[in-house]
Tab-separated table of C-alpha atoms in Angstrom:
chain	number	residue	atom	x	y	z
A	216	UNK	CA	-21.161	13.675	115.676
A	217	UNK	CA	-22.713	12.922	112.326
A	218	UNK	CA	-20.869	9.688	110.991
A	219	UNK	CA	-19.712	11.428	107.640
A	220	UNK	CA	-17.313	13.952	107.471
A	221	UNK	CA	-17.061	17.274	105.441
A	222	UNK	CA	-14.314	16.537	102.424
A	223	UNK	CA	-12.440	19.593	101.295
A	224	UNK	CA	-12.025	19.144	97.713
A	225	UNK	CA	-8.374	19.343	96.793
A	226	UNK	CA	-7.807	22.278	93.969
A	227	UNK	CA	-6.582	20.350	91.035
A	228	UNK	CA	-3.375	21.500	89.231
A	229	UNK	CA	-3.252	22.269	85.857
A	230	UNK	CA	0.143	21.390	84.213
A	231	UNK	CA	1.817	24.549	82.329
A	232	UNK	CA	2.227	23.632	78.876
A	233	UNK	CA	5.884	24.406	77.595
A	234	UNK	CA	5.710	27.934	75.148
A	235	UNK	CA	6.051	26.855	71.941
A	236	UNK	CA	8.919	27.994	69.912
A	237	UNK	CA	6.829	30.290	67.699
A	238	UNK	CA	4.718	31.968	70.142
A	239	UNK	CA	8.440	33.534	71.743
A	240	UNK	CA	9.927	33.863	68.084
A	241	UNK	CA	6.235	36.183	67.394
A	242	UNK	CA	6.210	37.886	71.117
A	243	UNK	CA	10.416	38.730	70.554
A	244	UNK	CA	9.592	40.118	67.295
A	245	UNK	CA	6.722	42.249	68.423
A	246	UNK	CA	8.383	43.917	71.177
A	247	UNK	CA	11.914	44.089	70.423
A	248	UNK	CA	14.111	45.310	67.993
A	249	UNK	CA	13.497	44.920	64.124
A	250	UNK	CA	15.618	42.354	62.011
A	251	UNK	CA	19.027	43.341	60.759
A	252	UNK	CA	18.216	43.085	57.409
A	253	UNK	CA	15.628	46.084	57.657
A	254	UNK	CA	18.099	48.085	59.689
A	255	UNK	CA	20.451	47.582	56.884
A	256	UNK	CA	18.162	48.516	54.375
A	257	UNK	CA	16.801	51.638	56.122
A	258	UNK	CA	20.607	52.706	56.515
A	259	UNK	CA	21.436	52.559	52.743
A	260	UNK	CA	18.069	54.366	52.167
A	261	UNK	CA	19.019	57.011	54.414
A	262	UNK	CA	22.778	57.444	53.138
A	263	UNK	CA	21.709	57.047	49.346
A	264	UNK	CA	19.335	59.702	50.060
A	265	UNK	CA	21.566	62.320	52.308
A	266	UNK	CA	24.727	61.842	50.245
A	267	UNK	CA	23.315	64.255	47.448
A	268	UNK	CA	22.491	66.675	49.794
A	269	UNK	CA	25.866	66.300	51.509
A	270	UNK	CA	27.886	66.915	47.853
A	271	UNK	CA	25.679	70.243	47.487
A	272	UNK	CA	26.822	71.387	50.878
A	273	UNK	CA	30.340	70.494	50.300
A	274	UNK	CA	30.194	72.096	46.729
A	275	UNK	CA	28.773	75.479	48.154
A	276	UNK	CA	32.179	75.711	49.978
A	277	UNK	CA	34.389	75.228	47.208
A	278	UNK	CA	35.930	77.595	44.477
A	279	UNK	CA	35.183	77.857	40.996
A	280	UNK	CA	37.685	76.082	39.489
A	281	UNK	CA	38.185	73.114	42.248
A	282	UNK	CA	34.047	72.739	41.401
A	283	UNK	CA	34.366	72.579	37.323
A	284	UNK	CA	37.611	70.490	37.540
A	285	UNK	CA	37.011	68.069	40.248
A	286	UNK	CA	34.206	66.248	41.871
A	287	UNK	CA	33.673	66.766	45.213
A	288	UNK	CA	34.238	63.907	46.815
A	289	UNK	CA	38.031	64.607	45.941
A	290	UNK	CA	38.024	67.168	48.824
A	291	UNK	CA	38.553	63.957	51.277
A	292	UNK	CA	41.327	62.385	49.082
A	293	UNK	CA	44.143	64.895	50.692
A	294	UNK	CA	44.073	66.800	53.961
A	295	UNK	CA	45.394	69.938	52.003
A	296	UNK	CA	42.070	70.284	50.085
A	297	UNK	CA	39.807	71.412	53.455
A	298	UNK	CA	42.276	74.863	53.671
A	299	UNK	CA	40.869	76.175	50.074
A	300	UNK	CA	36.847	75.808	51.339
A	301	UNK	CA	35.813	79.612	50.899
A	302	UNK	CA	32.672	81.181	52.219
A	303	UNK	CA	33.123	83.884	49.133
A	304	UNK	CA	30.371	81.752	46.895
A	305	UNK	CA	27.720	83.171	49.342
A	306	UNK	CA	28.693	85.909	49.575
A	307	UNK	CA	28.718	86.863	45.722
A	308	UNK	CA	25.659	84.967	46.187
A	309	UNK	CA	23.866	87.634	47.988
A	310	UNK	CA	25.816	90.115	45.695
A	311	UNK	CA	24.686	88.839	42.364
A	312	UNK	CA	21.278	87.416	42.690
A	313	UNK	CA	19.956	89.890	45.459
A	314	UNK	CA	18.591	86.982	47.923
A	315	UNK	CA	17.459	89.214	50.338
A	316	UNK	CA	14.693	90.442	47.860
A	317	UNK	CA	14.120	87.054	46.502
A	318	UNK	CA	13.639	85.756	49.834
A	319	UNK	CA	11.005	88.325	50.972
A	320	UNK	CA	9.370	87.332	47.859
A	321	UNK	CA	9.305	83.767	48.698
A	322	UNK	CA	7.846	84.220	51.649
A	323	UNK	CA	4.898	86.690	50.570
A	324	UNK	CA	4.197	84.183	47.901
A	325	UNK	CA	4.315	81.187	50.280
A	326	UNK	CA	2.886	82.120	53.358
A	327	UNK	CA	-0.736	83.081	51.568
A	328	UNK	CA	-0.552	80.617	49.623
A	329	UNK	CA	-0.438	77.938	51.920
A	330	UNK	CA	-2.658	79.336	54.714
A	331	UNK	CA	-5.612	80.455	52.313
A	332	UNK	CA	-6.556	76.942	50.728
A	333	UNK	CA	-5.991	75.367	53.986
A	334	UNK	CA	-8.518	77.527	55.616
A	335	UNK	CA	-11.261	77.081	52.439
A	336	UNK	CA	-10.161	73.516	52.137
A	337	UNK	CA	-11.235	73.134	55.963
A	338	UNK	CA	-14.390	74.655	55.471
A	339	UNK	CA	-15.323	72.579	52.542
A	340	UNK	CA	-14.065	69.352	54.043
A	341	UNK	CA	-16.114	70.083	57.303
A	342	UNK	CA	-19.549	70.321	54.877
A	343	UNK	CA	-18.887	67.646	53.009
A	344	UNK	CA	-18.612	65.351	56.097
A	345	UNK	CA	-21.062	67.106	58.396
A	346	UNK	CA	-23.566	68.579	56.194
A	347	UNK	CA	-26.266	67.437	54.155
A	348	UNK	CA	-27.531	69.437	51.066
A	349	UNK	CA	-28.469	68.297	47.176
A	350	UNK	CA	-25.661	67.417	45.058
A	351	UNK	CA	-22.988	66.905	48.088
A	352	UNK	CA	-21.407	63.746	46.877
A	353	UNK	CA	-21.485	64.504	43.269
A	354	UNK	CA	-19.335	67.954	43.799
A	355	UNK	CA	-16.946	66.007	45.763
A	356	UNK	CA	-16.896	63.494	42.900
A	357	UNK	CA	-15.848	66.387	41.000
A	358	UNK	CA	-13.349	68.254	43.237
A	359	UNK	CA	-11.365	64.800	43.794
A	360	UNK	CA	-11.454	64.058	39.832
A	361	UNK	CA	-9.650	67.135	39.483
A	362	UNK	CA	-6.570	65.577	40.812
A	363	UNK	CA	-6.119	63.568	37.900
A	364	UNK	CA	-5.642	67.078	35.524
A	365	UNK	CA	-2.498	67.791	34.713
A	366	UNK	CA	-1.865	71.670	36.150
A	367	UNK	CA	-0.210	72.743	32.964
A	368	UNK	CA	-3.648	73.022	30.714
A	369	UNK	CA	-4.510	75.642	33.188
A	370	UNK	CA	-1.408	77.926	32.643
A	371	UNK	CA	-2.184	79.334	29.362
A	372	UNK	CA	-6.195	80.059	29.833
A	373	UNK	CA	-5.103	81.218	33.440
A	374	UNK	CA	-2.154	83.690	31.956
A	375	UNK	CA	-4.955	85.144	29.487
A	376	UNK	CA	-7.465	85.862	32.543
A	377	UNK	CA	-4.554	87.394	34.312
A	378	UNK	CA	-3.860	89.584	31.216
A	379	UNK	CA	-7.187	90.776	30.833
A	380	UNK	CA	-7.372	91.751	35.159
A	381	UNK	CA	-3.873	93.559	34.588
A	382	UNK	CA	-2.321	91.052	37.591
A	383	UNK	CA	-0.063	89.585	35.568
A	384	UNK	CA	3.524	89.256	37.323
A	385	UNK	CA	1.901	90.142	40.929
A	386	UNK	CA	1.515	88.127	43.852
A	387	UNK	CA	-2.221	87.563	43.478
A	388	UNK	CA	-2.068	85.768	40.648
A	389	UNK	CA	0.160	83.412	41.452
A	390	UNK	CA	-1.059	83.467	45.190
A	391	UNK	CA	-4.808	82.675	42.697
A	392	UNK	CA	-2.679	79.447	40.962
A	393	UNK	CA	-1.683	77.827	43.775
A	394	UNK	CA	-4.803	77.996	45.683
A	395	UNK	CA	-6.621	76.542	42.479
A	396	UNK	CA	-3.791	73.868	41.893
A	397	UNK	CA	-3.867	72.752	45.950
A	398	UNK	CA	-7.593	73.158	46.442
A	399	UNK	CA	-8.544	69.481	45.054
A	400	UNK	CA	-6.014	67.403	47.279
A	401	UNK	CA	-6.378	69.598	50.327
A	402	UNK	CA	-10.456	68.710	50.234
A	403	UNK	CA	-9.805	65.582	49.962
A	404	UNK	CA	-7.381	64.651	52.591
A	405	UNK	CA	-8.863	66.813	54.839
A	406	UNK	CA	-12.537	65.402	54.244
A	407	UNK	CA	-11.106	61.834	54.319
A	408	UNK	CA	-9.709	62.700	58.524
A	409	UNK	CA	-12.820	64.227	59.419
A	410	UNK	CA	-14.428	61.396	58.653
A	411	UNK	CA	-12.713	59.442	61.067
A	412	UNK	CA	-13.898	61.883	64.103
A	413	UNK	CA	-16.161	60.915	66.222
A	414	UNK	CA	-19.584	62.009	65.002
A	415	UNK	CA	-21.241	62.028	68.979
A	416	UNK	CA	-18.952	65.281	69.292
A	417	UNK	CA	-20.778	66.948	66.374
A	418	UNK	CA	-24.104	65.808	68.177
A	419	UNK	CA	-23.594	67.256	71.836
A	420	UNK	CA	-22.443	70.109	70.373
A	421	UNK	CA	-25.733	70.597	68.098
A	422	UNK	CA	-27.847	69.699	71.299
A	423	UNK	CA	-25.865	72.439	73.364
A	424	UNK	CA	-27.220	74.998	70.109
A	425	UNK	CA	-23.617	75.210	68.830
A	426	UNK	CA	-23.955	76.388	65.423
A	427	UNK	CA	-22.059	75.171	62.115
A	428	UNK	CA	-19.464	77.568	62.410
A	429	UNK	CA	-19.121	77.055	66.390
A	430	UNK	CA	-18.862	73.562	65.690
A	431	UNK	CA	-16.072	73.518	63.207
A	432	UNK	CA	-14.397	76.387	65.035
A	433	UNK	CA	-14.083	75.140	68.133
A	434	UNK	CA	-14.332	71.549	68.121
A	435	UNK	CA	-13.361	69.904	64.516
A	436	UNK	CA	-10.644	72.181	63.841
A	437	UNK	CA	-8.564	71.378	67.127
A	438	UNK	CA	-8.958	67.910	66.400
A	439	UNK	CA	-7.991	67.950	62.903
A	440	UNK	CA	-4.445	69.818	63.619
A	441	UNK	CA	-2.222	66.593	62.492
A	442	UNK	CA	-4.310	66.649	59.175
A	443	UNK	CA	-3.689	70.641	58.640
A	444	UNK	CA	-0.532	70.400	59.636
A	445	UNK	CA	0.669	67.263	56.903
A	446	UNK	CA	-1.545	69.049	54.213
A	447	UNK	CA	1.006	72.349	55.376
A	448	UNK	CA	4.083	70.712	55.307
A	449	UNK	CA	3.180	69.217	51.634
A	450	UNK	CA	1.585	73.142	50.141
A	451	UNK	CA	4.483	74.979	51.692
A	452	UNK	CA	7.480	72.856	50.157
A	453	UNK	CA	5.678	72.560	46.942
A	454	UNK	CA	5.245	76.459	46.791
A	455	UNK	CA	8.406	77.129	48.200
A	456	UNK	CA	10.249	75.143	45.342
A	457	UNK	CA	8.100	75.723	42.504
A	458	UNK	CA	9.922	77.070	39.295
A	459	UNK	CA	7.245	76.681	36.256
A	460	UNK	CA	4.220	78.849	37.963
A	461	UNK	CA	6.551	81.363	38.989
A	462	UNK	CA	8.500	81.843	35.757
A	463	UNK	CA	4.923	81.977	34.058
A	464	UNK	CA	2.346	84.249	36.579
A	465	UNK	CA	5.912	86.199	37.824
A	466	UNK	CA	8.674	86.404	35.980
A	467	UNK	CA	11.988	87.559	36.524
A	468	UNK	CA	10.815	91.162	38.168
A	469	UNK	CA	11.205	92.670	41.117
A	470	UNK	CA	8.843	89.757	42.620
A	471	UNK	CA	11.027	87.147	41.751
A	472	UNK	CA	10.918	84.402	44.283
A	473	UNK	CA	14.312	82.458	45.224
A	474	UNK	CA	13.857	80.067	42.212
A	475	UNK	CA	14.243	81.950	39.630
A	476	UNK	CA	16.787	84.186	41.186
A	477	UNK	CA	18.920	81.180	41.427
A	478	UNK	CA	18.007	80.189	37.865
A	479	UNK	CA	19.602	83.741	36.897
A	480	UNK	CA	22.836	82.690	38.529
A	481	UNK	CA	23.419	79.975	36.080
A	482	UNK	CA	25.675	80.985	32.996
A	483	UNK	CA	24.468	80.230	29.583
A	484	UNK	CA	27.234	77.965	29.475
A	485	UNK	CA	26.981	76.270	32.525
A	486	UNK	CA	29.246	78.489	34.453
A	487	UNK	CA	28.958	79.563	37.931
A	488	UNK	CA	26.933	76.652	38.901
A	489	UNK	CA	28.497	77.146	42.593
A	490	UNK	CA	26.783	79.967	42.754
A	491	UNK	CA	23.938	77.252	42.443
A	492	UNK	CA	24.868	75.368	45.026
A	493	UNK	CA	25.100	78.269	47.763
A	494	UNK	CA	21.668	79.300	46.548
A	495	UNK	CA	20.030	75.894	46.939
A	496	UNK	CA	21.625	75.041	50.025
A	497	UNK	CA	20.802	78.215	51.448
A	498	UNK	CA	17.136	77.983	49.856
A	499	UNK	CA	17.161	74.582	51.670
A	500	UNK	CA	17.127	76.013	55.244
A	501	UNK	CA	13.465	77.153	55.937
A	502	UNK	CA	11.697	74.203	54.363
A	503	UNK	CA	14.003	71.661	56.445
A	504	UNK	CA	12.954	73.926	59.826
A	505	UNK	CA	9.233	73.906	58.695
A	506	UNK	CA	9.410	69.820	58.296
A	507	UNK	CA	11.231	69.323	61.296
A	508	UNK	CA	9.124	71.676	63.223
A	509	UNK	CA	5.723	70.087	62.032
A	510	UNK	CA	6.757	66.244	61.729
A	511	UNK	CA	5.347	65.103	65.048
A	512	UNK	CA	2.105	65.668	63.092
A	513	UNK	CA	2.735	64.363	59.417
A	514	UNK	CA	2.041	60.599	59.853
A	515	UNK	CA	-0.861	60.329	61.825
A	516	UNK	CA	-2.394	63.326	59.956
A	517	UNK	CA	-1.560	60.975	56.320
A	518	UNK	CA	-2.445	57.373	57.880
A	519	UNK	CA	-5.787	58.370	59.869
A	520	UNK	CA	-8.138	58.514	57.084
A	521	UNK	CA	-6.435	56.084	54.999
A	522	UNK	CA	-9.350	53.070	55.408
A	523	UNK	CA	-12.244	55.234	56.836
A	524	UNK	CA	-13.645	57.715	55.321
């Protein structure tokens, strides 16, 4: 044996440094609950937002005398007031305003005026994002610039054009109006979202011999579902609740939607507004269902193209 012996190095233990209070606080805030003041502010905002709708619902079940003489909150001052609630307002609503026909007319106006601009804007957004052609950027700027133009300035020219074509008071007139008014925003939102999609997918499809239509229909359109659903919510709510365009291009005829039918319930001196609250609550049901069914796509579709594109 040699005179020297192998020495095994002893591992050096590095003392653990205590985690500072700031670091602990940051980690706790990142993974824990939001601060108490944030929850209080959100609760107050939700209450303020819901109270008018709740008052509308309560008034829709009160008779004309109670709705005219006192506010809806007086219902909770005495238990006897609950016995005065009635469903007669809804019966009178369907009897006086022909809500069945107005409801069908509203669907006939809203569905095409929502689906058609989405399809056209999706094709346009694909072209502006993945295709090269002369004047592409200038044309996109012009389309986006239409967002700042008030829609009211186009009402009289459109009314004259539709009158010369003989389509005033018909569904195609209101369809064309809503499609034209909603197209710039749709192109802008969908184009910004498509700009965030990976271009490797487009290049792979091009290598495989896919045409632009095949790439758009089989790849881009399914991946753009969140933004399409987000704009569908905006457009559907806008068209469903619209009164100005409906009065101008449809008018109070057999094609009148719910918004015009509800306005006809209100007398010249303001009487009968308890029927208006019942009609308003009835008119809110479909938009609420649409929003709840598509809400999972809403935030993702609105924020995906906010910082890129």
